[in-house]
Coordinates of C-alpha atoms and ligand atoms in Angstrom, one line a residue:
M1 CA -4.9 60.6 -45.2
T2 CA -4.5 62.0 -41.8
E3 CA -7.9 60.7 -40.8
I4 CA -6.8 57.3 -41.8
S5 CA -3.6 57.5 -39.8
A6 CA -5.5 58.7 -36.8
L7 CA -7.9 55.8 -37.1
K8 CA -5.0 53.4 -37.4
A9 CA -3.2 54.8 -34.4
G10 CA -6.4 54.6 -32.3
L11 CA -7.3 51.0 -33.4
I12 CA -3.7 49.8 -32.7
A13 CA -3.6 51.4 -29.3
D14 CA -7.0 49.7 -28.4
I15 CA -5.7 46.4 -29.7
E16 CA -2.5 46.6 -27.7
A17 CA -4.5 47.5 -24.6
A18 CA -7.0 44.6 -25.0
D19 CA -6.5 42.4 -21.9
T20 CA -8.8 39.5 -22.8
L21 CA -9.3 37.4 -25.9
D22 CA -13.0 38.3 -25.8
A23 CA -12.2 42.0 -25.7
L24 CA -9.8 41.5 -28.6
E25 CA -12.4 39.6 -30.6
G26 CA -14.8 42.6 -30.0
L27 CA -12.3 45.0 -31.5
R28 CA -11.7 42.6 -34.4
V29 CA -15.4 42.6 -35.3
G30 CA -15.6 46.3 -34.9
A31 CA -12.8 46.9 -37.3
L32 CA -12.7 44.0 -39.7
G33 CA -16.2 42.4 -39.3
K34 CA -18.9 42.6 -41.9
N35 CA -19.9 46.1 -40.6
G36 CA -16.5 47.1 -39.3
V37 CA -14.9 50.5 -39.8
V38 CA -12.0 49.2 -41.9
T39 CA -14.4 47.0 -43.9
G40 CA -16.5 50.1 -44.5
L41 CA -13.5 52.0 -45.9
L42 CA -12.5 49.1 -48.1
K43 CA -16.0 49.1 -49.6
T44 CA -15.6 52.8 -50.6
L45 CA -12.8 51.8 -53.0
G46 CA -15.3 50.2 -55.4
G47 CA -17.1 53.6 -56.0
M48 CA -13.9 55.5 -56.7
S49 CA -12.4 56.6 -60.0
P50 CA -9.2 54.8 -61.0
E51 CA -7.1 57.9 -60.2
E52 CA -8.8 58.4 -56.8
R53 CA -8.3 54.7 -56.0
L54 CA -4.6 54.9 -56.8
E55 CA -4.2 57.7 -54.3
K56 CA -6.5 56.4 -51.5
G57 CA -6.2 52.7 -52.0
P58 CA -2.7 52.1 -50.5
P59 CA -3.3 53.8 -47.1
I60 CA -6.6 51.9 -46.7
Q61 CA -5.0 48.6 -47.6
D62 CA -2.1 49.5 -45.2
L63 CA -4.7 50.1 -42.5
R64 CA -6.3 46.7 -43.0
E65 CA -2.9 44.9 -43.0
S66 CA -1.6 46.8 -39.9
V67 CA -4.8 46.2 -37.9
T68 CA -4.8 42.4 -38.9
A69 CA -1.2 42.1 -37.9
A70 CA -1.7 43.9 -34.6
I71 CA -4.7 41.6 -33.7
A72 CA -2.7 38.5 -34.6
E73 CA 0.2 39.6 -32.5
R74 CA -2.0 40.6 -29.5
K75 CA -3.9 37.3 -29.8
A76 CA -0.6 35.3 -29.7
A77 CA 0.5 37.3 -26.6
L78 CA -2.7 36.8 -24.8
E79 CA -2.8 33.0 -25.5
Q80 CA 0.8 32.7 -24.4
A81 CA 0.0 34.5 -21.1
A82 CA -3.0 32.2 -20.6
L83 CA -0.8 29.2 -21.1
D84 CA 2.0 30.5 -18.8
A85 CA -0.6 31.1 -16.1
R86 CA -2.0 27.6 -16.5
L87 CA 1.5 26.0 -16.5
A88 CA 2.4 28.0 -13.4
S89 CA -0.8 26.8 -11.6
E90 CA -0.3 23.2 -12.6
K91 CA 3.4 22.9 -12.0
V92 CA 4.8 19.7 -10.6
D93 CA 7.3 20.2 -7.8
M94 CA 10.2 18.0 -8.7
T95 CA 11.9 18.7 -5.4
L96 CA 9.2 16.9 -3.4
P97 CA 10.9 14.6 -1.0
A98 CA 11.4 11.1 -2.2
D99 CA 10.1 9.6 1.1
L100 CA 6.6 10.9 0.5
G101 CA 5.5 7.5 -0.6
P102 CA 3.7 6.4 -3.7
Q103 CA 0.9 8.7 -4.8
G104 CA -0.8 6.3 -7.1
S105 CA -3.8 4.1 -6.6
V106 CA -5.4 1.1 -8.4
H107 CA -6.8 2.1 -11.8
A108 CA -10.4 1.5 -12.5
V109 CA -9.6 -0.9 -15.3
S110 CA -7.5 -3.0 -12.9
Q111 CA -10.2 -2.8 -10.3
V112 CA -12.9 -4.0 -12.7
M113 CA -10.7 -6.8 -14.0
D114 CA -10.2 -8.0 -10.5
E115 CA -13.9 -7.8 -9.8
L116 CA -14.6 -9.8 -12.9
A117 CA -12.0 -12.5 -12.1
E118 CA -13.5 -12.8 -8.6
I119 CA -17.0 -13.1 -9.9
F120 CA -16.2 -15.7 -12.5
A121 CA -13.8 -17.7 -10.2
D122 CA -16.8 -18.2 -8.0
L123 CA -18.7 -19.7 -11.0
G124 CA -15.8 -22.1 -11.7
F125 CA -14.0 -20.2 -14.4
S126 CA -10.3 -19.8 -14.6
V127 CA -8.4 -17.0 -16.2
A128 CA -6.7 -17.6 -19.5
T129 CA -4.4 -15.3 -21.5
G130 CA -3.1 -15.0 -25.0
P131 CA -0.6 -12.8 -26.9
E132 CA -1.4 -9.3 -27.9
I133 CA 0.6 -9.8 -31.1
E134 CA -1.5 -12.4 -32.9
D135 CA -1.6 -14.1 -36.2
D136 CA -4.4 -14.1 -38.7
W137 CA -5.5 -17.6 -37.9
H138 CA -6.2 -17.0 -34.3
N139 CA -7.6 -13.5 -34.6
F140 CA -9.8 -14.2 -37.7
T141 CA -9.7 -17.4 -39.7
A142 CA -10.3 -19.9 -36.9
L143 CA -13.1 -17.7 -35.6
N144 CA -14.9 -18.2 -38.9
I145 CA -13.8 -14.9 -40.3
P146 CA -12.1 -15.9 -43.6
E147 CA -9.9 -13.5 -45.7
T148 CA -12.8 -12.1 -47.6
H149 CA -15.2 -11.6 -44.7
P150 CA -16.4 -8.0 -44.2
A151 CA -15.9 -8.3 -40.4
R152 CA -12.1 -8.0 -41.2
A153 CA -12.6 -4.5 -42.5
M154 CA -14.8 -3.6 -39.6
H155 CA -12.1 -4.4 -37.1
D156 CA -9.8 -1.6 -38.2
T157 CA -6.8 -3.8 -37.7
F158 CA -3.2 -2.7 -37.0
Y159 CA -1.1 -5.0 -39.1
F160 CA 2.7 -5.4 -38.8
P161 CA 4.7 -5.0 -42.1
D162 CA 5.0 -8.1 -44.1
E163 CA 8.2 -10.1 -43.6
E164 CA 9.6 -12.6 -46.1
G165 CA 8.5 -16.2 -45.2
Q166 CA 6.8 -15.0 -42.0
K167 CA 3.1 -15.3 -41.0
K168 CA 1.1 -12.1 -41.2
M169 CA 1.1 -10.6 -37.7
L170 CA -1.3 -8.1 -36.2
L171 CA -2.3 -6.5 -32.9
R172 CA -5.3 -8.6 -31.7
T173 CA -8.6 -6.7 -32.3
H174 CA -10.5 -8.7 -29.7
T175 CA -9.9 -11.2 -26.9
S176 CA -11.8 -13.9 -28.9
P177 CA -8.5 -15.5 -30.2
V178 CA -8.0 -16.7 -26.6
Q179 CA -11.0 -19.0 -27.2
I180 CA -9.1 -20.6 -30.0
R181 CA -5.8 -20.9 -28.1
T182 CA -7.5 -22.4 -25.1
M183 CA -9.4 -25.1 -27.2
E184 CA -6.2 -25.8 -29.2
S185 CA -4.2 -26.3 -26.1
F186 CA -6.8 -28.7 -24.6
V187 CA -6.6 -30.8 -27.8
A188 CA -2.8 -30.6 -28.0
S189 CA -2.4 -31.8 -24.5
G190 CA -5.0 -34.5 -24.9
Q191 CA -7.2 -32.9 -22.2
E192 CA -11.0 -33.1 -22.6
P193 CA -13.5 -30.4 -21.9
P194 CA -15.3 -29.1 -19.9
I195 CA -13.6 -25.7 -20.5
R196 CA -14.6 -22.7 -18.5
I197 CA -12.4 -19.7 -18.9
I198 CA -12.5 -15.9 -19.0
A199 CA -9.8 -14.0 -20.8
P200 CA -9.3 -10.3 -19.9
G201 CA -6.7 -8.2 -21.7
R202 CA -5.7 -5.4 -24.1
V203 CA -7.0 -5.2 -27.6
Y204 CA -6.2 -2.7 -30.4
R205 CA -8.2 -1.0 -33.1
S206 CA -7.3 2.0 -35.3
D207 CA -10.1 4.2 -33.9
S208 CA -10.1 7.2 -31.6
D209 CA -12.7 9.6 -30.1
A210 CA -14.5 10.1 -26.8
T211 CA -15.7 6.5 -26.6
H212 CA -12.9 4.8 -28.6
T213 CA -9.2 4.6 -27.9
P214 CA -6.7 2.7 -30.1
M215 CA -6.0 0.4 -27.1
F216 CA -8.8 -0.8 -24.9
H217 CA -9.7 -3.8 -22.7
Q218 CA -12.0 -6.6 -23.3
I219 CA -13.0 -9.7 -21.4
E220 CA -13.9 -12.9 -23.1
G221 CA -15.8 -15.9 -21.7
L222 CA -15.9 -19.4 -23.1
V223 CA -17.7 -22.5 -21.9
I224 CA -17.3 -25.8 -23.7
D225 CA -19.1 -28.9 -22.4
K226 CA -21.8 -31.4 -23.3
G227 CA -25.4 -30.3 -23.7
I228 CA -24.8 -26.6 -23.2
T229 CA -27.7 -24.3 -24.2
L230 CA -28.6 -20.7 -24.5
G231 CA -30.3 -21.1 -21.1
H232 CA -26.9 -21.7 -19.5
L233 CA -25.6 -18.6 -21.2
K234 CA -28.4 -16.4 -20.0
W235 CA -28.2 -17.6 -16.4
T236 CA -24.4 -17.1 -16.4
L237 CA -24.6 -13.5 -17.7
E238 CA -27.5 -12.6 -15.4
T239 CA -25.6 -14.0 -12.4
F240 CA -22.4 -12.1 -13.5
L241 CA -24.2 -8.8 -14.1
K242 CA -26.1 -9.0 -10.8
A243 CA -22.8 -9.5 -8.9
F244 CA -21.0 -6.8 -10.9
F245 CA -23.6 -4.1 -10.5
E246 CA -24.4 -5.3 -7.0
R247 CA -28.2 -5.3 -7.7
E248 CA -30.7 -8.1 -7.7
D249 CA -33.1 -6.2 -10.1
I250 CA -30.9 -6.6 -13.2
V251 CA -33.1 -7.3 -16.2
L252 CA -31.5 -8.6 -19.4
R253 CA -32.8 -8.4 -22.9
L254 CA -31.3 -10.8 -25.5
R255 CA -31.5 -9.5 -29.0
P256 CA -30.7 -11.7 -32.1
S257 CA -27.5 -10.5 -33.7
Y258 CA -24.6 -11.7 -35.8
F259 CA -21.1 -12.7 -35.0
P260 CA -19.2 -15.1 -37.3
F261 CA -18.0 -17.2 -34.3
T262 CA -21.3 -17.8 -32.7
E263 CA -24.6 -19.3 -34.0
P264 CA -27.1 -18.2 -33.0
S265 CA -25.6 -14.8 -31.8
V266 CA -27.2 -12.5 -29.2
E267 CA -26.5 -9.0 -28.1
V268 CA -27.3 -8.5 -24.4
D269 CA -28.8 -5.3 -23.1
V270 CA -29.4 -4.4 -19.4
G271 CA -32.3 -2.3 -18.4
Y272 CA -31.7 1.1 -16.7
T273 CA -34.1 3.4 -14.9
L274 CA -33.9 7.1 -14.4
T275 CA -33.2 8.2 -10.8
N276 CA -32.9 12.0 -10.3
G277 CA -32.3 12.4 -14.0
Q278 CA -29.4 9.9 -13.8
R279 CA -29.3 6.6 -15.7
V280 CA -29.0 3.9 -13.1
I281 CA -28.5 0.3 -14.1
G282 CA -31.2 -2.0 -12.9
G283 CA -35.0 -2.4 -13.4
D284 CA -37.1 -3.0 -16.5
G285 CA -35.7 -0.9 -19.4
D286 CA -39.3 -0.8 -20.8
A287 CA -40.6 1.1 -17.7
P288 CA -41.4 4.8 -18.3
G289 CA -38.2 6.8 -18.4
G290 CA -36.1 3.7 -18.6
G291 CA -34.1 2.2 -21.5
W292 CA -31.6 -0.4 -22.5
L293 CA -27.9 -0.3 -22.7
E294 CA -25.9 -2.8 -24.8
V295 CA -23.3 -4.5 -22.6
L296 CA -22.3 -7.8 -24.2
G297 CA -21.9 -9.8 -27.4
S298 CA -22.5 -13.5 -27.1
G299 CA -23.9 -16.6 -28.5
M300 CA -23.5 -20.4 -28.9
V301 CA -20.0 -21.2 -30.2
N302 CA -20.3 -21.8 -34.0
R303 CA -19.6 -25.5 -34.7
R304 CA -17.1 -24.4 -37.4
V305 CA -15.0 -22.8 -34.6
I306 CA -15.1 -25.9 -32.5
E307 CA -14.1 -27.9 -35.5
A308 CA -11.3 -25.5 -36.4
C309 CA -9.8 -26.2 -33.0
G310 CA -9.8 -29.9 -33.5
L311 CA -12.8 -30.8 -31.3
D312 CA -15.9 -32.7 -32.5
P313 CA -18.9 -30.3 -32.6
D314 CA -21.3 -33.2 -32.4
E315 CA -19.9 -34.1 -29.0
W316 CA -19.0 -30.6 -27.6
Q317 CA -21.0 -27.4 -27.5
G318 CA -20.7 -24.2 -25.7
F319 CA -21.3 -20.5 -25.4
A320 CA -19.0 -17.5 -25.5
F321 CA -19.3 -13.8 -24.7
G322 CA -17.2 -10.7 -24.9
T323 CA -17.5 -7.2 -23.6
G324 CA -15.5 -4.0 -23.1
V325 CA -13.9 -3.7 -19.6
D326 CA -13.5 0.1 -19.9
R327 CA -17.1 0.5 -20.8
L328 CA -18.2 -1.7 -17.9
A329 CA -16.0 0.5 -15.6
M330 CA -17.6 3.7 -17.1
L331 CA -21.1 2.3 -16.5
K332 CA -20.4 1.2 -12.9
Y333 CA -18.3 4.1 -11.7
G334 CA -19.9 6.9 -13.7
M335 CA -17.0 8.1 -15.9
N336 CA -17.8 9.8 -19.2
D337 CA -14.6 10.2 -21.2
L338 CA -12.7 7.0 -22.1
R339 CA -9.6 8.9 -23.1
A340 CA -9.0 10.0 -19.5
F341 CA -8.4 6.3 -18.7
F342 CA -5.1 6.4 -20.5
D343 CA -3.8 10.0 -19.8
G344 CA -1.9 8.9 -16.7
D345 CA -3.1 12.0 -14.9
L346 CA -2.6 11.6 -11.2
R347 CA -5.6 13.9 -10.5
W348 CA -8.0 11.6 -12.4
L349 CA -6.5 8.6 -10.5
K350 CA -6.9 10.4 -7.2
H351 CA -10.6 11.0 -8.0
Y352 CA -11.5 7.6 -9.5
G353 CA -8.7 5.3 -8.2
F354 CA -9.1 2.5 -5.7
S355 CA -7.1 1.7 -2.7
A356 CA -4.7 -1.2 -3.1
L357 CA -6.1 -2.7 0.0
D358 CA -9.6 -2.6 -1.4
V359 CA -9.4 -6.1 -2.9
P360 CA -12.8 -7.1 -4.4
T361 CA -14.3 -10.2 -2.8
L362 CA -17.8 -11.7 -3.4
S363 CA -18.6 -11.8 0.3
G364 CA -17.6 -8.2 0.9
G365 CA -19.3 -7.0 -2.3
V366 CA -17.2 -6.6 -5.4
G367 CA -17.9 -2.9 -5.5
A368 CA -15.5 -0.4 -4.0
Ligands
DAH401 N1 -15.2 -10.3 -30.3 C1 -16.4 -9.5 -30.3 C2 -16.0 -8.0 -30.6 O1 -14.9 -7.7 -30.3 C3 -17.2 -9.6 -29.1 C4 -17.8 -10.9 -28.9 C5 -19.1 -11.1 -29.4 C6 -17.2 -11.9 -28.3 C7 -19.7 -12.3 -29.3 C8 -17.8 -13.2 -28.1 C9 -19.0 -13.4 -28.7 O2 -17.2 -14.2 -27.5 O3 -19.6 -14.6 -28.5 O4 -16.7 -7.2 -31.0

């Protein structure tokens, strides 16, 4: 009895004196771990007679409960202290003078979108936009993704609740519906192609981890004209990627793929090489130490899509492509966690942000 109360007093004194979470964890293992003292005492209960157990059991159980409770209490206190220390070191001074001037800078996503607009403007593309709240027709059906198509499930769509007599609405899962809206508006206004547009913007999918956020950015490209071929597509993407990564040695690899809205479809990889252990975009991905990174989805616009928009696919052909703007920014500027893009943390922006005066121009180099 007295031995147990002495043990209890000693353990609790040690626990209360533990000044780090590591030290506390050491004490926990020493008492309650597989070979801990308290665990050892609990094991002796099995070998006792019922009478002996009735006498010695309660103080041993009490020892275990008291030690467990003391550890939990000390752990909470240490964690609270760590949090307080962090909050104190990270505090924002709300009394800073208002005349300090804006602290923000241009976000990497905005910068990359400006770079893309600049590059494609030079190739004769204009910028088109569409609504982020879309209907089924533009986001799926007109893009040759009918109701039963498995691609619908793959898009992890955010749907709005059904409303009596209303079209089913959703948050667009890609910028491809802007292809449809652009072709439709050409037809509606009696304008004839050529069409050359890019469509940057926000898209939404119910997905979240280090490389996926529920809202992210895509850019879409669409060209509709007569006699357009895969060669035009490849040249355009090569020219774009050379300007974007500011390197002449960009090597593309076109892989056959499948998208409902293009036929044939190709996924586009760019080669990278290892420089000081870092992946650097450029060079032949098949060279030793090199590899390929997927950067774009693309293809020749499916004739069913052209038809759905009211154009004659025997007369008009084209190509389309789509890619993630956030991912392009990560590749170009070496960021590794997509979630930081949307934290609104001024420290991140100070590190990765761009000056408002640093407007990308082709002649000056679209890089920062
Ligand atoms: N919309 C596709 C996606 O979000 C990307 C894409 C692939 C766009 C091929 C295109 C294309 O225009 O031709 O995954």
